[in-house]
PDB file of C-alpha atoms in Angstrom:
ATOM      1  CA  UNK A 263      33.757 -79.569   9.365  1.00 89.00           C
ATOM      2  CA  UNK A 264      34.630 -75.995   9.165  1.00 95.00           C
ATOM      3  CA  UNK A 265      38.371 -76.554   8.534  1.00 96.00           C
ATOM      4  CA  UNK A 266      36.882 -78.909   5.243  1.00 97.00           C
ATOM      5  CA  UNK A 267      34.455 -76.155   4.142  1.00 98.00           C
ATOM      6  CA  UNK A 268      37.544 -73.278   4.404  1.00 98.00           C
ATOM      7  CA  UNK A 269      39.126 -75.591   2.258  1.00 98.00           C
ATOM      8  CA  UNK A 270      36.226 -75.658  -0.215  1.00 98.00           C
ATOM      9  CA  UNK A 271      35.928 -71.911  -0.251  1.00 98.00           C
ATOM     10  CA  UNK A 272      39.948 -71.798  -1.164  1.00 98.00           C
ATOM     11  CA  UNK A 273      39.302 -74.477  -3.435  1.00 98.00           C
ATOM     12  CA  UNK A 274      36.457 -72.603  -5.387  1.00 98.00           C
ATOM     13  CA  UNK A 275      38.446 -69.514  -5.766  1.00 98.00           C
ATOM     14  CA  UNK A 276      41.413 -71.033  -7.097  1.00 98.00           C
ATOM     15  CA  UNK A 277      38.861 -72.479  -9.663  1.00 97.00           C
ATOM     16  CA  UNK A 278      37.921 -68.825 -10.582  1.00 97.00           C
ATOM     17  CA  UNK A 279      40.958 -67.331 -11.145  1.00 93.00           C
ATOM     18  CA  UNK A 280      39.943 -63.647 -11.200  1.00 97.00           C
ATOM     19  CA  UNK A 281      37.455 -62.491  -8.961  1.00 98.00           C
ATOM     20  CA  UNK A 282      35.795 -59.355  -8.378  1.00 98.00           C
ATOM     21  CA  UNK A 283      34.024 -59.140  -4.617  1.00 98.00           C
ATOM     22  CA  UNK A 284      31.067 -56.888  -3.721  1.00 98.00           C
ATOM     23  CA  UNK A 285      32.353 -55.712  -0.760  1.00 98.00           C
ATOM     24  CA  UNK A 286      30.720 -53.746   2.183  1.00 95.00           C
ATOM     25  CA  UNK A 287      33.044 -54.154   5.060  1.00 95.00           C
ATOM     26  CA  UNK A 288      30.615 -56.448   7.155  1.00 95.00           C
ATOM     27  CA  UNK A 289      31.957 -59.997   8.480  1.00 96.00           C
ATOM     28  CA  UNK A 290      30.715 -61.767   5.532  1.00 97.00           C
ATOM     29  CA  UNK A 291      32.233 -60.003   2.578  1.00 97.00           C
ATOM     30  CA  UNK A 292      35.119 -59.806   4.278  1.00 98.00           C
ATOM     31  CA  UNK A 293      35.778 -63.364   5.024  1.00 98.00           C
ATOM     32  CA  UNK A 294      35.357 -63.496   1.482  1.00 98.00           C
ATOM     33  CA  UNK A 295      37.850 -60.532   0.276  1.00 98.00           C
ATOM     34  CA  UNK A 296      40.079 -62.352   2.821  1.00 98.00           C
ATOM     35  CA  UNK A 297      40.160 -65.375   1.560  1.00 98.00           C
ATOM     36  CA  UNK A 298      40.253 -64.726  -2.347  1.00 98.00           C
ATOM     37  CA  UNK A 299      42.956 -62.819  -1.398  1.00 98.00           C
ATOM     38  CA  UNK A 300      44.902 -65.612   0.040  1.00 98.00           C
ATOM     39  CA  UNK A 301      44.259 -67.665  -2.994  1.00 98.00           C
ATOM     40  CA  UNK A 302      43.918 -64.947  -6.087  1.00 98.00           C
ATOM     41  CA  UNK A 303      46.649 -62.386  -4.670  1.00 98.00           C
ATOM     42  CA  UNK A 304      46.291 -59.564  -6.836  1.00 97.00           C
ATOM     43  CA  UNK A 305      43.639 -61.593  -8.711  1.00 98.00           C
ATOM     44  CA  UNK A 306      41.268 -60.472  -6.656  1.00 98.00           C
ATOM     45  CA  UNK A 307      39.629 -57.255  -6.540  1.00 98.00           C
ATOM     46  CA  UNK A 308      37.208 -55.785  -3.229  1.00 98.00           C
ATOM     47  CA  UNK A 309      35.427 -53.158  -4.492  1.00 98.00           C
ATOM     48  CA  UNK A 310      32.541 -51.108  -1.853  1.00 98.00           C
ATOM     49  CA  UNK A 311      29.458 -49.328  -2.920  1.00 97.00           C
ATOM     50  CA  UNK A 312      29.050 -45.695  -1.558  1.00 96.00           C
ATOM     51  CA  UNK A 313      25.821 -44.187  -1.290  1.00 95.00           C
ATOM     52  CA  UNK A 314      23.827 -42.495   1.360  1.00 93.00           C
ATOM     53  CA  UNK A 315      22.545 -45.687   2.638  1.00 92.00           C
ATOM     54  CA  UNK A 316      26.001 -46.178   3.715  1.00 92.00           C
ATOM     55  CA  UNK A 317      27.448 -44.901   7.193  1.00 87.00           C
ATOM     56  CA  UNK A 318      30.575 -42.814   6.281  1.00 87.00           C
ATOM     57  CA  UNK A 319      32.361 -44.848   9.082  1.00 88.00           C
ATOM     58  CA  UNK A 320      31.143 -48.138   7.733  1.00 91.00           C
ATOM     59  CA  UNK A 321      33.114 -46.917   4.681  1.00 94.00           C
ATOM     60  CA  UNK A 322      36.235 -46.346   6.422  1.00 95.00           C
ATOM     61  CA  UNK A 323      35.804 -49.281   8.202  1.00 94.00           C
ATOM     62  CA  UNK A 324      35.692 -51.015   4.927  1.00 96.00           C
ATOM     63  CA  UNK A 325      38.692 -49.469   4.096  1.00 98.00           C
ATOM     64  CA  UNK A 326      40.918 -50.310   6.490  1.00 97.00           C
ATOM     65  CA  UNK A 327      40.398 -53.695   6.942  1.00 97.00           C
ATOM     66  CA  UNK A 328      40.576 -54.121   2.917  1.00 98.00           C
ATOM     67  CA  UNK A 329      44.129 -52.501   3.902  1.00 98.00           C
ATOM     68  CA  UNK A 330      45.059 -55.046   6.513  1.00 97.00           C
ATOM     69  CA  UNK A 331      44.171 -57.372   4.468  1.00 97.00           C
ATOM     70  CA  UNK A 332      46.076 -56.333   1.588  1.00 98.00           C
ATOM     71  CA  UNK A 333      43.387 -57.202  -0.892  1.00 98.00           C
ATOM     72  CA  UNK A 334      43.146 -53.972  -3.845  1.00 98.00           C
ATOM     73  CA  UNK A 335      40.077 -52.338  -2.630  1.00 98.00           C
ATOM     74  CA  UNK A 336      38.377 -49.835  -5.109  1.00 98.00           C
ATOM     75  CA  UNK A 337      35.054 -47.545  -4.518  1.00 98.00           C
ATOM     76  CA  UNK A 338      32.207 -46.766  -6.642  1.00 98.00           C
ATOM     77  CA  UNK A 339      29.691 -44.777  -6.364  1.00 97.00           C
ATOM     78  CA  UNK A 340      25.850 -46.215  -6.779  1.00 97.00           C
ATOM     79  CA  UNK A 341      22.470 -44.065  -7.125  1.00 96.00           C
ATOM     80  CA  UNK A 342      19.618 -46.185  -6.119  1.00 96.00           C
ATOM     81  CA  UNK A 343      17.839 -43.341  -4.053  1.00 96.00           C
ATOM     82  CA  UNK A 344      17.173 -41.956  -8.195  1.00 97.00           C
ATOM     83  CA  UNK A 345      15.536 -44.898  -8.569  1.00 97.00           C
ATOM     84  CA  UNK A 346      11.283 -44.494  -7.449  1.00 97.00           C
ATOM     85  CA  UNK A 347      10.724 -48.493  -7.099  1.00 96.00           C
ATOM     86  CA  UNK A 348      13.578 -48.207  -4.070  1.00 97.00           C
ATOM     87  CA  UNK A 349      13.054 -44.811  -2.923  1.00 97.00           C
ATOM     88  CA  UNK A 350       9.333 -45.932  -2.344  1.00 98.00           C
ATOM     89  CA  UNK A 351      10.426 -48.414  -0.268  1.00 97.00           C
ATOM     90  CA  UNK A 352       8.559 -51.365  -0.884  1.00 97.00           C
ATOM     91  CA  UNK A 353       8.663 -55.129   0.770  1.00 96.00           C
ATOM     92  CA  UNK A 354      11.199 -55.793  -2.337  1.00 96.00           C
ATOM     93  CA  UNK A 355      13.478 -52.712  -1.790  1.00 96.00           C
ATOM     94  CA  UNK A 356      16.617 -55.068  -1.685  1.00 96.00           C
ATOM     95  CA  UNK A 357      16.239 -56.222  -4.703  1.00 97.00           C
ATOM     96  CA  UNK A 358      16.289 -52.856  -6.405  1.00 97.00           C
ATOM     97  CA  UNK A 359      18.864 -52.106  -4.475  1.00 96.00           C
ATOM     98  CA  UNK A 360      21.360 -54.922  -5.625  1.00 97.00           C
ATOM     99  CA  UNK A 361      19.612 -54.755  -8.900  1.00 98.00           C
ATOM    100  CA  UNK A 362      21.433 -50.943  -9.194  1.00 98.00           C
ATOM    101  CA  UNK A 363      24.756 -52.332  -7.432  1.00 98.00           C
ATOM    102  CA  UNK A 364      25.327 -55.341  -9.615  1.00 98.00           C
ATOM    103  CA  UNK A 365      24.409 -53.081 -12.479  1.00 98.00           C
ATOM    104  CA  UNK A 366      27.453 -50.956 -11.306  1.00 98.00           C
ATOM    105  CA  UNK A 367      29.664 -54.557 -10.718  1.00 98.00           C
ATOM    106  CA  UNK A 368      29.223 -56.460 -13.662  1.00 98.00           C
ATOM    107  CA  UNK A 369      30.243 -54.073 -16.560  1.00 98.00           C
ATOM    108  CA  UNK A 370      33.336 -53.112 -14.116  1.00 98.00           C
ATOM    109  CA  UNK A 371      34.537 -56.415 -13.677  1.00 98.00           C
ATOM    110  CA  UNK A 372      33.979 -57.383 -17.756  1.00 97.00           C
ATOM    111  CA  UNK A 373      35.935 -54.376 -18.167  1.00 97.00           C
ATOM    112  CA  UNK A 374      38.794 -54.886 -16.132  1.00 96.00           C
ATOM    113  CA  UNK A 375      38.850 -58.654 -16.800  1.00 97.00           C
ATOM    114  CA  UNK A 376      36.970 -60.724 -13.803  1.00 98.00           C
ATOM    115  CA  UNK A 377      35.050 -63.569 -15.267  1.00 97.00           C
ATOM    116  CA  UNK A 378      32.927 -63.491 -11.384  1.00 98.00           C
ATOM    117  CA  UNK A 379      31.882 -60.733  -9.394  1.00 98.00           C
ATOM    118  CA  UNK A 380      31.162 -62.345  -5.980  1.00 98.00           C
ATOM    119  CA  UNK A 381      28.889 -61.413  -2.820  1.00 98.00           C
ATOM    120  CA  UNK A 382      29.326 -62.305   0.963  1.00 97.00           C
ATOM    121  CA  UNK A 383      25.600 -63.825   1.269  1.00 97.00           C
ATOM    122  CA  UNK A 384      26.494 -67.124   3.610  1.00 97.00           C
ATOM    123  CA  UNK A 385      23.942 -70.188   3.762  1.00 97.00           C
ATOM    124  CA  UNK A 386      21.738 -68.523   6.589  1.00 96.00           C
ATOM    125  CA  UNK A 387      20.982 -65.941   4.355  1.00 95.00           C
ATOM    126  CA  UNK A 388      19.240 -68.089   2.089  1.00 94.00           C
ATOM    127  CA  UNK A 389      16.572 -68.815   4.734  1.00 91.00           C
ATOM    128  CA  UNK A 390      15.747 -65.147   5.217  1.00 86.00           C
ATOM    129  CA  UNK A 391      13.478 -63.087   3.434  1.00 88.00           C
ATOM    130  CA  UNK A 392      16.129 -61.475   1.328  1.00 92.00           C
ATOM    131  CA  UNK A 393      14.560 -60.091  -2.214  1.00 95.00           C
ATOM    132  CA  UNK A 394      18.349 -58.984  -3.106  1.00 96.00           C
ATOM    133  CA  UNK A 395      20.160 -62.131  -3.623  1.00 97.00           C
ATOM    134  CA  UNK A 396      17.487 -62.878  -6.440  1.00 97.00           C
ATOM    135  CA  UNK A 397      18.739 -59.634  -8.197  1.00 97.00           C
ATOM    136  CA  UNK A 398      22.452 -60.877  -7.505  1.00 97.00           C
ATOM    137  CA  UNK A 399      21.672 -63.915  -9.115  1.00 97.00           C
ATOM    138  CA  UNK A 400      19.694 -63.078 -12.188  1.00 97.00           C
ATOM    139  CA  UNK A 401      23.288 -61.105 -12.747  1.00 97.00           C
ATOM    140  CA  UNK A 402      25.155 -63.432 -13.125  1.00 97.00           C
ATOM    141  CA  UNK A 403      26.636 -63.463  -9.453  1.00 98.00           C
ATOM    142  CA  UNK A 404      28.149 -65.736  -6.942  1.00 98.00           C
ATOM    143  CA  UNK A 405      27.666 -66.357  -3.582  1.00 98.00           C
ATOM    144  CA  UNK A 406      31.067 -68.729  -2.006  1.00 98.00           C
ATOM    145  CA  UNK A 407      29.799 -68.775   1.021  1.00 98.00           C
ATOM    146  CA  UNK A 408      26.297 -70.144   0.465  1.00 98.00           C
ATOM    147  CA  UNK A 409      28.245 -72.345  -1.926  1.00 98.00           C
ATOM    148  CA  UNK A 410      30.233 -74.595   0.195  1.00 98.00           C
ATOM    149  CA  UNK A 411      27.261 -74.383   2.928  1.00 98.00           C
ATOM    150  CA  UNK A 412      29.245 -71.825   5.238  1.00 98.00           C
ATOM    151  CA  UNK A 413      26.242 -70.303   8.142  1.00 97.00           C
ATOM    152  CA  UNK A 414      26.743 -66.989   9.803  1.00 96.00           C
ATOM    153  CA  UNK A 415      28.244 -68.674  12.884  1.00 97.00           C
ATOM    154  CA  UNK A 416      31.317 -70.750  10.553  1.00 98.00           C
ATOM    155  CA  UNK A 417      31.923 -66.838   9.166  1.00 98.00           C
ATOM    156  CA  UNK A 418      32.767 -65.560  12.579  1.00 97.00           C
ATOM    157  CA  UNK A 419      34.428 -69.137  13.713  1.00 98.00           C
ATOM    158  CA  UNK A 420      36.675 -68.595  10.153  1.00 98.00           C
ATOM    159  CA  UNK A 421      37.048 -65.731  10.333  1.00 98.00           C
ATOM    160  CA  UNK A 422      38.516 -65.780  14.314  1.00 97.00           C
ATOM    161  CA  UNK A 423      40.241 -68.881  13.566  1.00 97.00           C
ATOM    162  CA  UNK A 424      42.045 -66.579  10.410  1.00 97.00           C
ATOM    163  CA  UNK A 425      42.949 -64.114  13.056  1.00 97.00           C
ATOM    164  CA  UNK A 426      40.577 -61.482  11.526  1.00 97.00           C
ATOM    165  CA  UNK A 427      40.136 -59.026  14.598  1.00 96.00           C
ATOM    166  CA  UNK A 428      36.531 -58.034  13.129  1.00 94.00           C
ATOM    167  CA  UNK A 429      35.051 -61.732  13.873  1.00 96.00           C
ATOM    168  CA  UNK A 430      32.487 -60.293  16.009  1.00 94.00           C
ATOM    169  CA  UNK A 431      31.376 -57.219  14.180  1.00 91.00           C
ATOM    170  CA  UNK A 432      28.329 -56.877  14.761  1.00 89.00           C
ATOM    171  CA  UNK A 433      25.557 -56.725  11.520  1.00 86.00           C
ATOM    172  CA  UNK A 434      25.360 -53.548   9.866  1.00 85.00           C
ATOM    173  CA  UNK A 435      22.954 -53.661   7.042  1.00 88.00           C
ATOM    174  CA  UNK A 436      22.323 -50.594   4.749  1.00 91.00           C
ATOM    175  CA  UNK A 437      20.442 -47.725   6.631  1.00 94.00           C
ATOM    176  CA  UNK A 438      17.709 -47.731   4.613  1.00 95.00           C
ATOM    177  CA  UNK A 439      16.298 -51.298   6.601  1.00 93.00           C
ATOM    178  CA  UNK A 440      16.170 -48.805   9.699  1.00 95.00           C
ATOM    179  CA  UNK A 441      12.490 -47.449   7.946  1.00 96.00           C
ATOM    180  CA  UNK A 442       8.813 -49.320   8.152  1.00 96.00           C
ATOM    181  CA  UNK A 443       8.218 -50.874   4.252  1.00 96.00           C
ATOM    182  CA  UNK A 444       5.939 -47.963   2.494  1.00 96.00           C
ATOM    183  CA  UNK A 445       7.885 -45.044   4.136  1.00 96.00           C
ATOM    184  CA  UNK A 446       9.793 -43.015   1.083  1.00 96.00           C
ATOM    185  CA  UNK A 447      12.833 -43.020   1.462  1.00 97.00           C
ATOM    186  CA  UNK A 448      15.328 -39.641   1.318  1.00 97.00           C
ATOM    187  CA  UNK A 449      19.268 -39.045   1.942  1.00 96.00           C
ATOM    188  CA  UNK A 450      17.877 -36.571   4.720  1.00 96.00           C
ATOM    189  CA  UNK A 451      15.961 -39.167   6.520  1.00 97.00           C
ATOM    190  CA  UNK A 452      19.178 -41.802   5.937  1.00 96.00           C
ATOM    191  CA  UNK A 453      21.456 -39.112   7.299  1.00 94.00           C
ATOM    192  CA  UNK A 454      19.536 -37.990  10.691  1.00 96.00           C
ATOM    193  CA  UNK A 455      19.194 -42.697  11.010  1.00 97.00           C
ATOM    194  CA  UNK A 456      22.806 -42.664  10.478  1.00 95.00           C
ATOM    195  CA  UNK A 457      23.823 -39.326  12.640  1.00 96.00           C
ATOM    196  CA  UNK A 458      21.745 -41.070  15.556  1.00 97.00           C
ATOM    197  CA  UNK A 459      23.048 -44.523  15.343  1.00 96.00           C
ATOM    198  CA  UNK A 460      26.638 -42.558  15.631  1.00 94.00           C
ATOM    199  CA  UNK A 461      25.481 -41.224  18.648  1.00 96.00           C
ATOM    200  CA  UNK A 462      24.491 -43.836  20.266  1.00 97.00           C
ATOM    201  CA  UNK A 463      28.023 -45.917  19.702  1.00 94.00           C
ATOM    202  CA  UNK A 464      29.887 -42.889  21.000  1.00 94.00           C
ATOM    203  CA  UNK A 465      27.968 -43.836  24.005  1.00 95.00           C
ATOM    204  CA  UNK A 466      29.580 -47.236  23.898  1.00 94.00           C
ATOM    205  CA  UNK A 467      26.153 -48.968  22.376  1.00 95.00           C
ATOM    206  CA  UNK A 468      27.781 -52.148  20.194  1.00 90.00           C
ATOM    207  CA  UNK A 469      24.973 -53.386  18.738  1.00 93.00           C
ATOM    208  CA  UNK A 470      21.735 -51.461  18.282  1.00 95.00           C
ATOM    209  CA  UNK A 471      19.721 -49.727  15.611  1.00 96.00           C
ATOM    210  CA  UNK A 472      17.489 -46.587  15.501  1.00 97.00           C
ATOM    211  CA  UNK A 473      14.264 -47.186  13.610  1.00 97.00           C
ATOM    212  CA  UNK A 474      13.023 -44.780  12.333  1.00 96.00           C
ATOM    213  CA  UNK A 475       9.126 -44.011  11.630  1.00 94.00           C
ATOM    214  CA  UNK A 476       7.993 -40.685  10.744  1.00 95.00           C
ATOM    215  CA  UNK A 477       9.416 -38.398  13.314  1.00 96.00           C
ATOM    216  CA  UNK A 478       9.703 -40.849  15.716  1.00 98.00           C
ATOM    217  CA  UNK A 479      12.972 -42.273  16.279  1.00 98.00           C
ATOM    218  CA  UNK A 480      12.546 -46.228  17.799  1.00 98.00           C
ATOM    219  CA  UNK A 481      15.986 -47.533  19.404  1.00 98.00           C
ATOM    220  CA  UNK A 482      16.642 -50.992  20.072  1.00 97.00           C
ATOM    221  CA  UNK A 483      19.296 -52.515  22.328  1.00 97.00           C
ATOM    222  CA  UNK A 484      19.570 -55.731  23.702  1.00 96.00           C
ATOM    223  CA  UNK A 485      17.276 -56.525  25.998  1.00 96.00           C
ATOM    224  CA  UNK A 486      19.736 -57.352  28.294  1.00 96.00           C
ATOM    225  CA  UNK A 487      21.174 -53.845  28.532  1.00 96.00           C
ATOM    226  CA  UNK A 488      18.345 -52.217  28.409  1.00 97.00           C
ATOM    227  CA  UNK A 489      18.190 -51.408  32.120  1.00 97.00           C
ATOM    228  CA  UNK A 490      21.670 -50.264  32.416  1.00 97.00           C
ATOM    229  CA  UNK A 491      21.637 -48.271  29.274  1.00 97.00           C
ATOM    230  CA  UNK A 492      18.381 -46.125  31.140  1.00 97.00           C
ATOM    231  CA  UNK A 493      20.257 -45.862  34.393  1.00 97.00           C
ATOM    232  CA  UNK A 494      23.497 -44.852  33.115  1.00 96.00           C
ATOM    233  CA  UNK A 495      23.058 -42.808  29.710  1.00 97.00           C
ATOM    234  CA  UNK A 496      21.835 -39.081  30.151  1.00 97.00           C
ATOM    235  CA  UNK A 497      18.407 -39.173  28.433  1.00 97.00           C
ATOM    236  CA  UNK A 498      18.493 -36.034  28.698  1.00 98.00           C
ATOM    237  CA  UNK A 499      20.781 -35.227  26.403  1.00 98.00           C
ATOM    238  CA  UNK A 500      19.966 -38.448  24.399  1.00 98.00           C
ATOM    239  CA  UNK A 501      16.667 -37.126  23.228  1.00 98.00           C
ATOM    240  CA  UNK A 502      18.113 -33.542  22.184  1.00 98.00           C
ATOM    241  CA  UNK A 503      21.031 -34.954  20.325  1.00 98.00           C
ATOM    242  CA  UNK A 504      18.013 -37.351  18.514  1.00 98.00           C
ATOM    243  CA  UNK A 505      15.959 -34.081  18.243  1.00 98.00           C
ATOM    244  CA  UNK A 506      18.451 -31.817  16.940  1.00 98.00           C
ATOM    245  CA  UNK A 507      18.982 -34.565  13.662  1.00 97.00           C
ATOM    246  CA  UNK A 508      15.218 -33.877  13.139  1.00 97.00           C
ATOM    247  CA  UNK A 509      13.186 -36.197  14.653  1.00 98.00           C
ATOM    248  CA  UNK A 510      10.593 -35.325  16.859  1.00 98.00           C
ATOM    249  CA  UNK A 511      10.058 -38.755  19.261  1.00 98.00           C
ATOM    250  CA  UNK A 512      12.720 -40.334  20.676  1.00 98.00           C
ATOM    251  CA  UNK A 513      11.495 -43.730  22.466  1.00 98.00           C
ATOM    252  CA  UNK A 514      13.202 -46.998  23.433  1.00 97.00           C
ATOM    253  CA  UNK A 515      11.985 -50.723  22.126  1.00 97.00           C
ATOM    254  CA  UNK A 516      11.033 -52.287  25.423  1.00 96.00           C
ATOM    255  CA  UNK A 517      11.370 -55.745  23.616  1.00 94.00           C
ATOM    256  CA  UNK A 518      14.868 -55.176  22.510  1.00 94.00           C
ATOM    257  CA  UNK A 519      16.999 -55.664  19.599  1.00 93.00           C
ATOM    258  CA  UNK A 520      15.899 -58.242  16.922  1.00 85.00           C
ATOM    259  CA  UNK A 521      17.924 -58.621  13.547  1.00 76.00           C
ATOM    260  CA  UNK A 522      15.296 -58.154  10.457  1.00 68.00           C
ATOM    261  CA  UNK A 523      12.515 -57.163  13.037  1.00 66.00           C
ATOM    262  CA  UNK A 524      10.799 -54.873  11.017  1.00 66.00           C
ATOM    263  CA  UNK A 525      10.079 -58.162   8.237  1.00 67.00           C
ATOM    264  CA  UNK A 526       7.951 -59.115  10.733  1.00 64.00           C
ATOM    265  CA  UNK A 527       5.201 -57.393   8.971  1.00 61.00           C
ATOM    266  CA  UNK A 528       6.049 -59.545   6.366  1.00 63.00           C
ATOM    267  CA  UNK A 529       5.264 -62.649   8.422  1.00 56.00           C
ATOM    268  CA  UNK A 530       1.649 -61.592   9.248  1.00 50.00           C
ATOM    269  CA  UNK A 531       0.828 -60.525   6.139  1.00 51.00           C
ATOM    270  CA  UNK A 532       2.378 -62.859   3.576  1.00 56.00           C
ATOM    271  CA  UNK A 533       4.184 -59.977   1.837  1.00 53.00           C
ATOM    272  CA  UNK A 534       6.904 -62.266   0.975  1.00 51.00           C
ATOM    273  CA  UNK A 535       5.354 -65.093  -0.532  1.00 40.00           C
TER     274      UNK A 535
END
């Protein structure tokens, strides 16, 4: 079954013929630069948004594997922190979000020729509370993966099966998800998020995330490492690193790490209905 829906994917590209990908550097999008890039060659185009949402390393990250890959990789600058609807930070923040990247997309790819600017948004994604890939759409964007029916699991299975050494990348959406809906948003607060979740790797954390709330800095880990991570990790030194950035509280999230776990607000309150 996956082997048939890789060969749908190909199939739709070849159908495209020019294709411009919105392209972050996460497992998803770059299934998707991979494989236009096997069908389109030079045909296709990656191109990554930088912004302060953005982790400088994700961005190098981005760029190097758009290197391995061999696909032309281009970056462009986006500005939706000058935008007060996203900066606010409401339930729909995504969507303004995309709304301000595809903005950016489109007229690049009319310009240079691409008929399609395409995302990495995979069939799971369409089960999700995700205001964004409404503002993807109403542009005029495609989504390949969702397309041919390809779930989070098939990227990673594809994408190991391609001999992609990223396969199990963990999720690293935009920093601004790190903050409760209703808290502004500023490039200072993204920066100390972003400084603290760097931190925290260094320490040889894989997957985590620092929420932030105020001046109270919330890390998650899973909960399975929880105990180790307090018996091994100087907290010491954890909490003046954290405090240094500019937050004031540095706690731990007994319950662990859960992908999308602040929407859960969302859930009791029927914010996204």
């Amino acid at each position: 079954m996956v082997a048939d829906k890789l060969n749908r994917l190909k199939a739709l590209f070849a159908e495209m013929d020019r294709a411009l990908i919105a392209y972050s550097g996460g497992i998803d999008s770059t299934l998707v630069a991979k494989v236009a890039y096997d069908v389109l060659g030079d045909r296709a185009l990656a191109v990554t948004a930088n912004s302060p949402s953005l982790l400088p390393e994700d961005l190098e990250d981005a760029q190097i594997q758009a290197a391995e890959i061999g696909v032309r990789h281009e970056i462009v600058t986006t500005h939706e922190l000058e935008n007060p609807s996203y900066a606010a930070n409401p339930v729909n923040r995504c969507y303004f979000c995309k709304s301000e990247l595809h903005d950016t997309l489109k007229p690049l790819a009319l310009e240079r020729g691409y008929p399609y600017v395409v995302d990495g948004v995979n069939a799971d994604d369409l089960q999700d509370y995700r205001p964004g890939i409404q503002a993807a759409k109403e542009r005029g964007a495609r989504s390949p993966l969702a397309e041919v029916g390809i779930t989070k699991l098939e990227v990673r299975q594809i994408a190991q099966n391609l001999g992609l050494p990223w396969w199990d990348k963990p999720a690293q959406p935009c920093l601004s998800s790190r903050f409760p809906y209703g808290e502004a948003i500023t490039a200072e607060k993204l920066q100390r998020v972003g400084r603290a979740e760097r931190y925290l790797r260094q320490l040889g954390c894989r997957t985590l995330r620092v929420r932030s709330a105020g001046d109270t800095a919330r890390i998650e880990l899973p909960a399975e490492a929880i105990r180790s991570f307090v018996a091994e990790v100087d907290l010491e030194a954890l909490v003046t690193a954290l405090q240094s950035y500019g937050f004031t509280y540095v706690t731990l999230d007994l319950e662990g790490f859960r992908s999308g776990k602040l929407n859960q607000v969302l859930q009791t309150t029927g914010a996204n209905r």
